[in-house]
mmCIF file of C-alpha atoms in Angstrom:
data_model
loop_
_atom_site.group_PDB
_atom_site.id
_atom_site.type_symbol
_atom_site.label_atom_id
_atom_site.label_comp_id
_atom_site.label_asym_id
_atom_site.label_seq_id
_atom_site.Cartn_x
_atom_site.Cartn_y
_atom_site.Cartn_z
ATOM 1 C CA UNK O 119 -11.841 -20.379 10.068
ATOM 2 C CA UNK O 120 -8.315 -18.449 11.237
ATOM 3 C CA UNK O 121 -6.747 -21.008 13.842
ATOM 4 C CA UNK O 122 -5.362 -19.771 17.288
ATOM 5 C CA UNK O 123 -2.391 -18.442 18.177
ATOM 6 C CA UNK O 124 -0.066 -20.770 20.057
ATOM 7 C CA UNK O 125 0.199 -20.170 24.067
ATOM 8 C CA UNK O 126 2.938 -18.847 24.642
ATOM 9 C CA UNK O 127 5.393 -20.445 27.500
ATOM 10 C CA UNK O 128 7.728 -18.135 28.827
ATOM 11 C CA UNK O 129 6.798 -15.025 31.403
ATOM 12 C CA UNK O 130 7.944 -11.371 29.609
ATOM 13 C CA UNK O 131 9.907 -11.038 32.735
ATOM 14 C CA UNK O 132 11.954 -13.406 30.178
ATOM 15 C CA UNK O 133 12.621 -11.206 27.468
ATOM 16 C CA UNK O 134 14.787 -8.464 28.045
ATOM 17 C CA UNK O 135 12.843 -4.859 27.720
ATOM 18 C CA UNK O 136 9.670 -6.253 27.148
ATOM 19 C CA UNK O 137 5.780 -4.808 29.212
ATOM 20 C CA UNK O 138 6.034 -6.971 32.313
ATOM 21 C CA UNK O 139 2.089 -6.063 33.088
ATOM 22 C CA UNK O 140 0.596 -7.743 29.689
ATOM 23 C CA UNK O 141 -0.115 -11.009 28.829
ATOM 24 C CA UNK O 142 2.948 -13.376 27.136
ATOM 25 C CA UNK O 143 0.933 -14.493 25.063
ATOM 26 C CA UNK O 144 -0.775 -11.154 23.847
ATOM 27 C CA UNK O 145 2.241 -9.802 23.672
ATOM 28 C CA UNK O 146 2.882 -12.764 21.071
ATOM 29 C CA UNK O 147 -0.048 -12.020 19.133
ATOM 30 C CA UNK O 148 -0.004 -8.277 19.244
ATOM 31 C CA UNK O 149 3.300 -8.633 18.056
ATOM 32 C CA UNK O 150 2.301 -11.338 15.315
ATOM 33 C CA UNK O 151 0.078 -7.792 14.024
ATOM 34 C CA UNK O 152 2.420 -5.413 13.474
ATOM 35 C CA UNK O 153 5.140 -7.891 11.990
ATOM 36 C CA UNK O 154 2.376 -9.338 9.740
ATOM 37 C CA UNK O 155 0.789 -5.582 8.530
ATOM 38 C CA UNK O 156 4.652 -5.152 7.681
ATOM 39 C CA UNK O 157 5.893 -9.047 6.007
ATOM 40 C CA UNK O 158 2.373 -9.230 3.828
ATOM 41 C CA UNK O 159 2.705 -5.334 2.111
ATOM 42 C CA UNK O 160 6.249 -5.485 1.380
ATOM 43 C CA UNK O 161 5.718 -8.860 -0.153
ATOM 44 C CA UNK O 162 3.089 -7.091 -2.319
ATOM 45 C CA UNK O 163 5.478 -4.583 -3.832
ATOM 46 C CA UNK O 164 8.458 -6.521 -4.483
ATOM 47 C CA UNK O 165 5.586 -8.087 -7.087
ATOM 48 C CA UNK O 166 6.773 -4.636 -8.417
ATOM 49 C CA UNK O 167 10.384 -5.357 -9.266
ATOM 50 C CA UNK O 168 10.977 -5.557 -12.304
ATOM 51 C CA UNK O 169 7.243 -4.777 -13.621
ATOM 52 C CA UNK O 170 7.379 -1.406 -12.745
ATOM 53 C CA UNK O 171 6.441 2.005 -14.862
ATOM 54 C CA UNK O 172 9.875 3.892 -15.113
ATOM 55 C CA UNK O 173 13.377 2.495 -13.941
ATOM 56 C CA UNK O 174 13.634 4.475 -10.581
ATOM 57 C CA UNK O 175 10.370 3.867 -9.260
ATOM 58 C CA UNK O 176 11.207 0.318 -10.315
ATOM 59 C CA UNK O 177 14.422 1.048 -7.428
ATOM 60 C CA UNK O 178 11.397 3.286 -4.850
ATOM 61 C CA UNK O 179 9.686 0.869 -4.739
ATOM 62 C CA UNK O 180 11.866 -2.338 -3.913
ATOM 63 C CA UNK O 181 13.538 -0.156 -2.003
ATOM 64 C CA UNK O 182 9.803 0.397 -0.123
ATOM 65 C CA UNK O 183 8.812 -3.677 0.253
ATOM 66 C CA UNK O 184 12.942 -3.553 1.587
ATOM 67 C CA UNK O 185 12.205 -1.897 4.605
ATOM 68 C CA UNK O 186 8.770 -3.367 5.326
ATOM 69 C CA UNK O 187 10.770 -6.767 5.336
ATOM 70 C CA UNK O 188 13.292 -5.501 7.520
ATOM 71 C CA UNK O 189 10.927 -4.207 9.671
ATOM 72 C CA UNK O 190 8.913 -7.450 9.667
ATOM 73 C CA UNK O 191 11.924 -9.199 10.364
ATOM 74 C CA UNK O 192 12.629 -7.297 14.170
ATOM 75 C CA UNK O 193 9.102 -7.585 15.611
ATOM 76 C CA UNK O 194 9.143 -11.962 13.801
ATOM 77 C CA UNK O 195 12.440 -12.083 16.269
ATOM 78 C CA UNK O 196 10.372 -10.353 19.072
ATOM 79 C CA UNK O 197 7.532 -12.031 19.059
ATOM 80 C CA UNK O 198 9.119 -15.399 18.430
ATOM 81 C CA UNK O 199 11.270 -14.434 22.065
ATOM 82 C CA UNK O 200 8.118 -13.570 23.640
ATOM 83 C CA UNK O 201 7.134 -17.170 22.435
ATOM 84 C CA UNK O 202 9.669 -18.580 22.943
ATOM 85 C CA UNK O 203 9.179 -22.079 21.278
ATOM 86 C CA UNK O 204 12.404 -22.091 19.215
ATOM 87 C CA UNK O 205 10.536 -20.357 15.910
ATOM 88 C CA UNK O 206 12.754 -17.278 14.770
ATOM 89 C CA UNK O 207 11.636 -14.574 12.320
ATOM 90 C CA UNK O 208 11.878 -17.246 8.972
ATOM 91 C CA UNK O 209 9.802 -20.173 10.782
ATOM 92 C CA UNK O 210 7.418 -18.208 11.751
ATOM 93 C CA UNK O 211 7.230 -16.092 8.530
ATOM 94 C CA UNK O 212 6.917 -18.900 6.359
ATOM 95 C CA UNK O 213 5.975 -21.663 8.267
ATOM 96 C CA UNK O 214 2.108 -20.289 9.896
ATOM 97 C CA UNK O 215 -1.292 -21.556 8.174
ATOM 98 C CA UNK O 216 -2.981 -18.282 6.879
ATOM 99 C CA UNK O 217 -4.761 -18.252 9.407
ATOM 100 C CA UNK O 218 -1.903 -18.494 12.305
ATOM 101 C CA UNK O 219 -0.953 -14.959 10.022
ATOM 102 C CA UNK O 220 -3.537 -11.771 10.770
ATOM 103 C CA UNK O 221 -2.048 -8.721 8.999
ATOM 104 C CA UNK O 222 -5.205 -6.406 8.038
ATOM 105 C CA UNK O 223 -6.743 -6.965 4.977
ATOM 106 C CA UNK O 224 -5.873 -4.304 2.971
ATOM 107 C CA UNK O 225 -2.103 -4.745 2.534
ATOM 108 C CA UNK O 226 -3.325 -8.625 1.018
ATOM 109 C CA UNK O 227 -5.216 -6.867 -1.519
ATOM 110 C CA UNK O 228 -3.977 -6.870 -5.299
ATOM 111 C CA UNK O 229 -1.412 -4.702 -6.563
ATOM 112 C CA UNK O 230 -3.713 -3.676 -9.525
ATOM 113 C CA UNK O 231 -1.847 -0.545 -11.346
ATOM 114 C CA UNK O 232 0.839 2.007 -10.332
ATOM 115 C CA UNK O 233 -1.793 3.960 -9.301
ATOM 116 C CA UNK O 234 -4.275 1.661 -7.347
ATOM 117 C CA UNK O 235 -0.420 0.107 -5.320
ATOM 118 C CA UNK O 236 -0.061 3.788 -3.877
ATOM 119 C CA UNK O 237 -3.340 4.737 -2.835
ATOM 120 C CA UNK O 238 -2.636 1.319 -1.050
ATOM 121 C CA UNK O 239 0.204 2.722 0.885
ATOM 122 C CA UNK O 240 -0.789 5.965 1.454
ATOM 123 C CA UNK O 241 -3.503 4.746 3.052
ATOM 124 C CA UNK O 242 -1.467 2.387 5.174
ATOM 125 C CA UNK O 243 2.085 4.678 5.581
ATOM 126 C CA UNK O 244 -0.401 6.968 7.119
ATOM 127 C CA UNK O 245 -1.163 4.414 9.455
ATOM 128 C CA UNK O 246 2.086 3.549 9.818
ATOM 129 C CA UNK O 247 3.731 6.421 10.743
ATOM 130 C CA UNK O 248 0.233 7.818 13.203
ATOM 131 C CA UNK O 249 1.592 4.307 14.610
ATOM 132 C CA UNK O 250 5.253 4.456 15.420
ATOM 133 C CA UNK O 251 5.459 7.961 16.433
ATOM 134 C CA UNK O 252 3.634 7.011 19.665
ATOM 135 C CA UNK O 253 4.392 3.852 20.267
ATOM 136 C CA UNK O 254 8.462 5.106 20.736
ATOM 137 C CA UNK O 255 6.662 5.547 24.043
ATOM 138 C CA UNK O 256 5.567 2.601 24.242
ATOM 139 C CA UNK O 257 5.760 1.097 27.425
ATOM 140 C CA UNK O 258 7.230 -1.852 26.610
ATOM 141 C CA UNK O 259 10.932 -0.716 25.547
ATOM 142 C CA UNK O 260 11.630 -3.762 22.448
ATOM 143 C CA UNK O 261 8.171 -1.635 20.769
ATOM 144 C CA UNK O 262 10.049 1.823 21.924
ATOM 145 C CA UNK O 263 12.859 0.514 19.674
ATOM 146 C CA UNK O 264 11.485 -0.289 17.143
ATOM 147 C CA UNK O 265 9.735 2.404 16.591
ATOM 148 C CA UNK O 266 12.078 4.640 16.660
ATOM 149 C CA UNK O 267 13.980 2.791 13.964
ATOM 150 C CA UNK O 268 11.096 2.661 11.842
ATOM 151 C CA UNK O 269 9.378 5.267 11.953
ATOM 152 C CA UNK O 270 12.193 6.975 10.293
ATOM 153 C CA UNK O 271 11.570 4.590 7.264
ATOM 154 C CA UNK O 272 8.138 5.350 7.134
ATOM 155 C CA UNK O 273 8.743 8.785 6.714
ATOM 156 C CA UNK O 274 10.481 8.883 4.002
ATOM 157 C CA UNK O 275 7.403 6.359 3.001
ATOM 158 C CA UNK O 276 4.395 8.781 2.838
ATOM 159 C CA UNK O 277 6.298 11.291 1.296
ATOM 160 C CA UNK O 278 6.599 8.783 -2.019
ATOM 161 C CA UNK O 279 3.264 7.057 -2.008
ATOM 162 C CA UNK O 280 2.006 10.556 -0.531
ATOM 163 C CA UNK O 281 3.812 12.595 -3.843
ATOM 164 C CA UNK O 282 2.591 9.604 -6.437
ATOM 165 C CA UNK O 283 -0.641 10.146 -5.298
ATOM 166 C CA UNK O 284 -0.495 13.718 -5.825
ATOM 167 C CA UNK O 285 0.899 13.299 -9.547
ATOM 168 C CA UNK O 286 -1.772 11.398 -10.188
ATOM 169 C CA UNK O 287 -4.589 13.683 -8.549
ATOM 170 C CA UNK O 288 -4.153 16.386 -10.425
ATOM 171 C CA UNK O 289 -2.744 15.073 -13.354
ATOM 172 C CA UNK O 290 -4.555 13.646 -16.322
ATOM 173 C CA UNK O 291 -8.324 12.770 -16.011
ATOM 174 C CA UNK O 292 -7.444 9.018 -16.489
ATOM 175 C CA UNK O 293 -4.743 9.203 -14.580
ATOM 176 C CA UNK O 294 -7.420 11.041 -11.822
ATOM 177 C CA UNK O 295 -10.057 8.798 -12.293
ATOM 178 C CA UNK O 296 -7.814 5.994 -11.463
ATOM 179 C CA UNK O 297 -7.218 7.182 -8.851
ATOM 180 C CA UNK O 298 -10.044 8.227 -7.547
ATOM 181 C CA UNK O 299 -11.323 4.084 -8.385
ATOM 182 C CA UNK O 300 -9.353 2.590 -6.663
ATOM 183 C CA UNK O 301 -9.463 4.474 -3.544
ATOM 184 C CA UNK O 302 -13.591 3.588 -3.415
ATOM 185 C CA UNK O 303 -12.289 0.483 -3.609
ATOM 186 C CA UNK O 304 -9.874 0.647 -0.779
ATOM 187 C CA UNK O 305 -11.887 2.516 1.327
ATOM 188 C CA UNK O 306 -13.873 0.214 3.279
ATOM 189 C CA UNK O 307 -10.643 -1.596 4.243
ATOM 190 C CA UNK O 308 -9.228 1.437 5.991
ATOM 191 C CA UNK O 309 -12.492 0.734 9.110
ATOM 192 C CA UNK O 310 -10.157 -2.246 10.252
ATOM 193 C CA UNK O 311 -6.871 -0.632 10.980
ATOM 194 C CA UNK O 312 -9.103 1.790 12.948
ATOM 195 C CA UNK O 313 -11.813 -1.001 14.996
ATOM 196 C CA UNK O 314 -9.981 -2.331 18.533
ATOM 197 C CA UNK O 315 -11.005 -5.167 20.136
ATOM 198 C CA UNK O 316 -9.579 -6.475 23.313
ATOM 199 C CA UNK O 317 -6.002 -7.373 22.273
ATOM 200 C CA UNK O 318 -6.343 -3.604 21.694
ATOM 201 C CA UNK O 319 -7.117 -2.220 24.358
ATOM 202 C CA UNK O 320 -4.747 -4.268 26.394
ATOM 203 C CA UNK O 321 -1.638 -3.430 25.140
ATOM 204 C CA UNK O 322 -3.349 -0.231 25.354
ATOM 205 C CA UNK O 323 -4.591 0.066 29.168
ATOM 206 C CA UNK O 324 -0.293 -1.325 29.513
ATOM 207 C CA UNK O 325 0.977 1.692 27.968
ATOM 208 C CA UNK O 326 3.022 -0.599 24.844
ATOM 209 C CA UNK O 327 0.671 0.256 22.455
ATOM 210 C CA UNK O 328 -1.234 4.060 21.186
ATOM 211 C CA UNK O 329 -4.935 3.633 21.233
ATOM 212 C CA UNK O 330 -6.412 2.962 18.085
ATOM 213 C CA UNK O 331 -9.101 5.980 19.200
ATOM 214 C CA UNK O 332 -6.541 8.539 19.162
ATOM 215 C CA UNK O 333 -4.858 7.228 15.463
ATOM 216 C CA UNK O 334 -7.948 7.858 13.533
ATOM 217 C CA UNK O 335 -8.006 11.859 13.362
ATOM 218 C CA UNK O 336 -4.205 12.004 12.635
ATOM 219 C CA UNK O 337 -4.498 9.356 10.187
ATOM 220 C CA UNK O 338 -7.460 11.369 8.753
ATOM 221 C CA UNK O 339 -6.358 14.361 9.090
ATOM 222 C CA UNK O 340 -2.605 13.619 6.913
ATOM 223 C CA UNK O 341 -5.219 11.626 4.916
ATOM 224 C CA UNK O 342 -8.078 14.457 4.180
ATOM 225 C CA UNK O 343 -4.718 16.979 3.806
ATOM 226 C CA UNK O 344 -3.213 14.494 0.306
ATOM 227 C CA UNK O 345 -6.720 14.463 -1.441
ATOM 228 C CA UNK O 346 -7.147 17.610 -0.985
ATOM 229 C CA UNK O 347 -3.714 18.369 -2.677
ATOM 230 C CA UNK O 348 -4.560 15.491 -5.865
ATOM 231 C CA UNK O 349 -8.283 17.049 -6.315
ATOM 232 C CA UNK O 350 -9.413 13.735 -4.384
ATOM 233 C CA UNK O 351 -12.294 13.337 -2.954
ATOM 234 C CA UNK O 352 -12.901 11.120 0.120
ATOM 235 C CA UNK O 353 -14.945 8.365 -0.030
ATOM 236 C CA UNK O 354 -17.439 7.855 2.928
ATOM 237 C CA UNK O 355 -16.675 5.480 5.676
ATOM 238 C CA UNK O 356 -19.069 1.876 5.122
ATOM 239 C CA UNK O 357 -18.194 -1.313 7.372
ATOM 240 C CA UNK O 358 -16.923 -4.074 5.935
ATOM 241 C CA UNK O 359 -16.905 -7.573 6.868
ATOM 242 C CA UNK O 360 -13.344 -9.194 6.623
ATOM 243 C CA UNK O 361 -11.616 -8.983 9.926
ATOM 244 C CA UNK O 362 -7.557 -10.574 9.350
ATOM 245 C CA UNK O 363 -6.148 -9.199 12.813
ATOM 246 C CA UNK O 364 -8.307 -11.825 13.431
ATOM 247 C CA UNK O 365 -6.598 -13.877 10.953
ATOM 248 C CA UNK O 366 -9.487 -14.225 8.688
ATOM 249 C CA UNK O 367 -8.936 -13.354 5.346
ATOM 250 C CA UNK O 368 -9.304 -12.549 1.946
ATOM 251 C CA UNK O 369 -8.853 -15.396 -0.484
ATOM 252 C CA UNK O 370 -5.564 -12.762 -1.650
ATOM 253 C CA UNK O 371 -3.687 -13.397 1.479
ATOM 254 C CA UNK O 372 -3.531 -18.157 0.138
ATOM 255 C CA UNK O 373 -2.131 -16.900 -2.980
ATOM 256 C CA UNK O 374 0.552 -14.539 -1.347
ATOM 257 C CA UNK O 375 1.434 -17.655 0.923
ATOM 258 C CA UNK O 376 2.482 -19.746 -1.782
ATOM 259 C CA UNK O 377 4.907 -18.196 -3.477
ATOM 260 C CA UNK O 378 6.147 -16.735 0.023
ATOM 261 C CA UNK O 379 6.049 -19.944 1.413
ATOM 262 C CA UNK O 380 7.811 -21.382 -1.795
ATOM 263 C CA UNK O 381 11.291 -22.714 -1.596
ATOM 264 C CA UNK O 382 10.936 -22.905 2.685
ATOM 265 C CA UNK O 383 8.691 -25.384 2.195
ATOM 266 C CA UNK O 384 9.992 -27.153 -0.281
ATOM 267 C CA UNK O 385 13.396 -27.075 1.507
ATOM 268 C CA UNK O 386 12.777 -27.213 4.911
ATOM 269 C CA UNK O 387 15.622 -26.050 6.802
ATOM 270 C CA UNK O 388 17.655 -25.166 3.612
ATOM 271 C CA UNK O 389 21.077 -22.485 3.723
ATOM 272 C CA UNK O 390 22.452 -20.521 1.084
#
């Protein structure tokens, strides 16, 4: 059962740059979604450090993970200011229960082999790029600024992951079979990325966020172009029952959080 996000006490007007015509609790929960998506994916990618197939890829994946953690810091810092209860980026990252995270299920899926990690990364990189490009025009000045910074990093992320998808898909028979299998397995989770709920609609109505219905066609076009060059087949869309954006997660997130939160929960308030 998912835990409800705590009510925000501070009005948007108290936060510089925040859009004023939406409920502060709704804005808080939406910004958490954005932060959690990058936070959990960054943590997953960090698991590859020291285990990548080559030193160059170890550095490449680590750099992307650091970019994602940096994006998460910006979103979570902003979320803490909106909430107005004294929770900073560290407390929001490390001291929430599983049901209070609102990332899409896709990013918490296991790394698997390098091909599966690349497939997962391509799907999210393309989504974040299309989202951030539109969010640069947000009526919320802070979201627009974070998007403008993040879009530059995300363009690189997609070049990296897309390049590897093409190399593996159009490579050997074995590499193609592996990435096609990963694509078939992960594709159903993409449905959640574009499933609009009341929160998504309220943010779009206020001009703070783009409509997911506008993001999806451009995302699909990018993915189709990459799949064609990688000689991979796009799987059929299927409904999926997981809804991480509402706090309902797979069993995988619990293991991620256990590792990620261990130090903070063992030594609360510790400083280097």
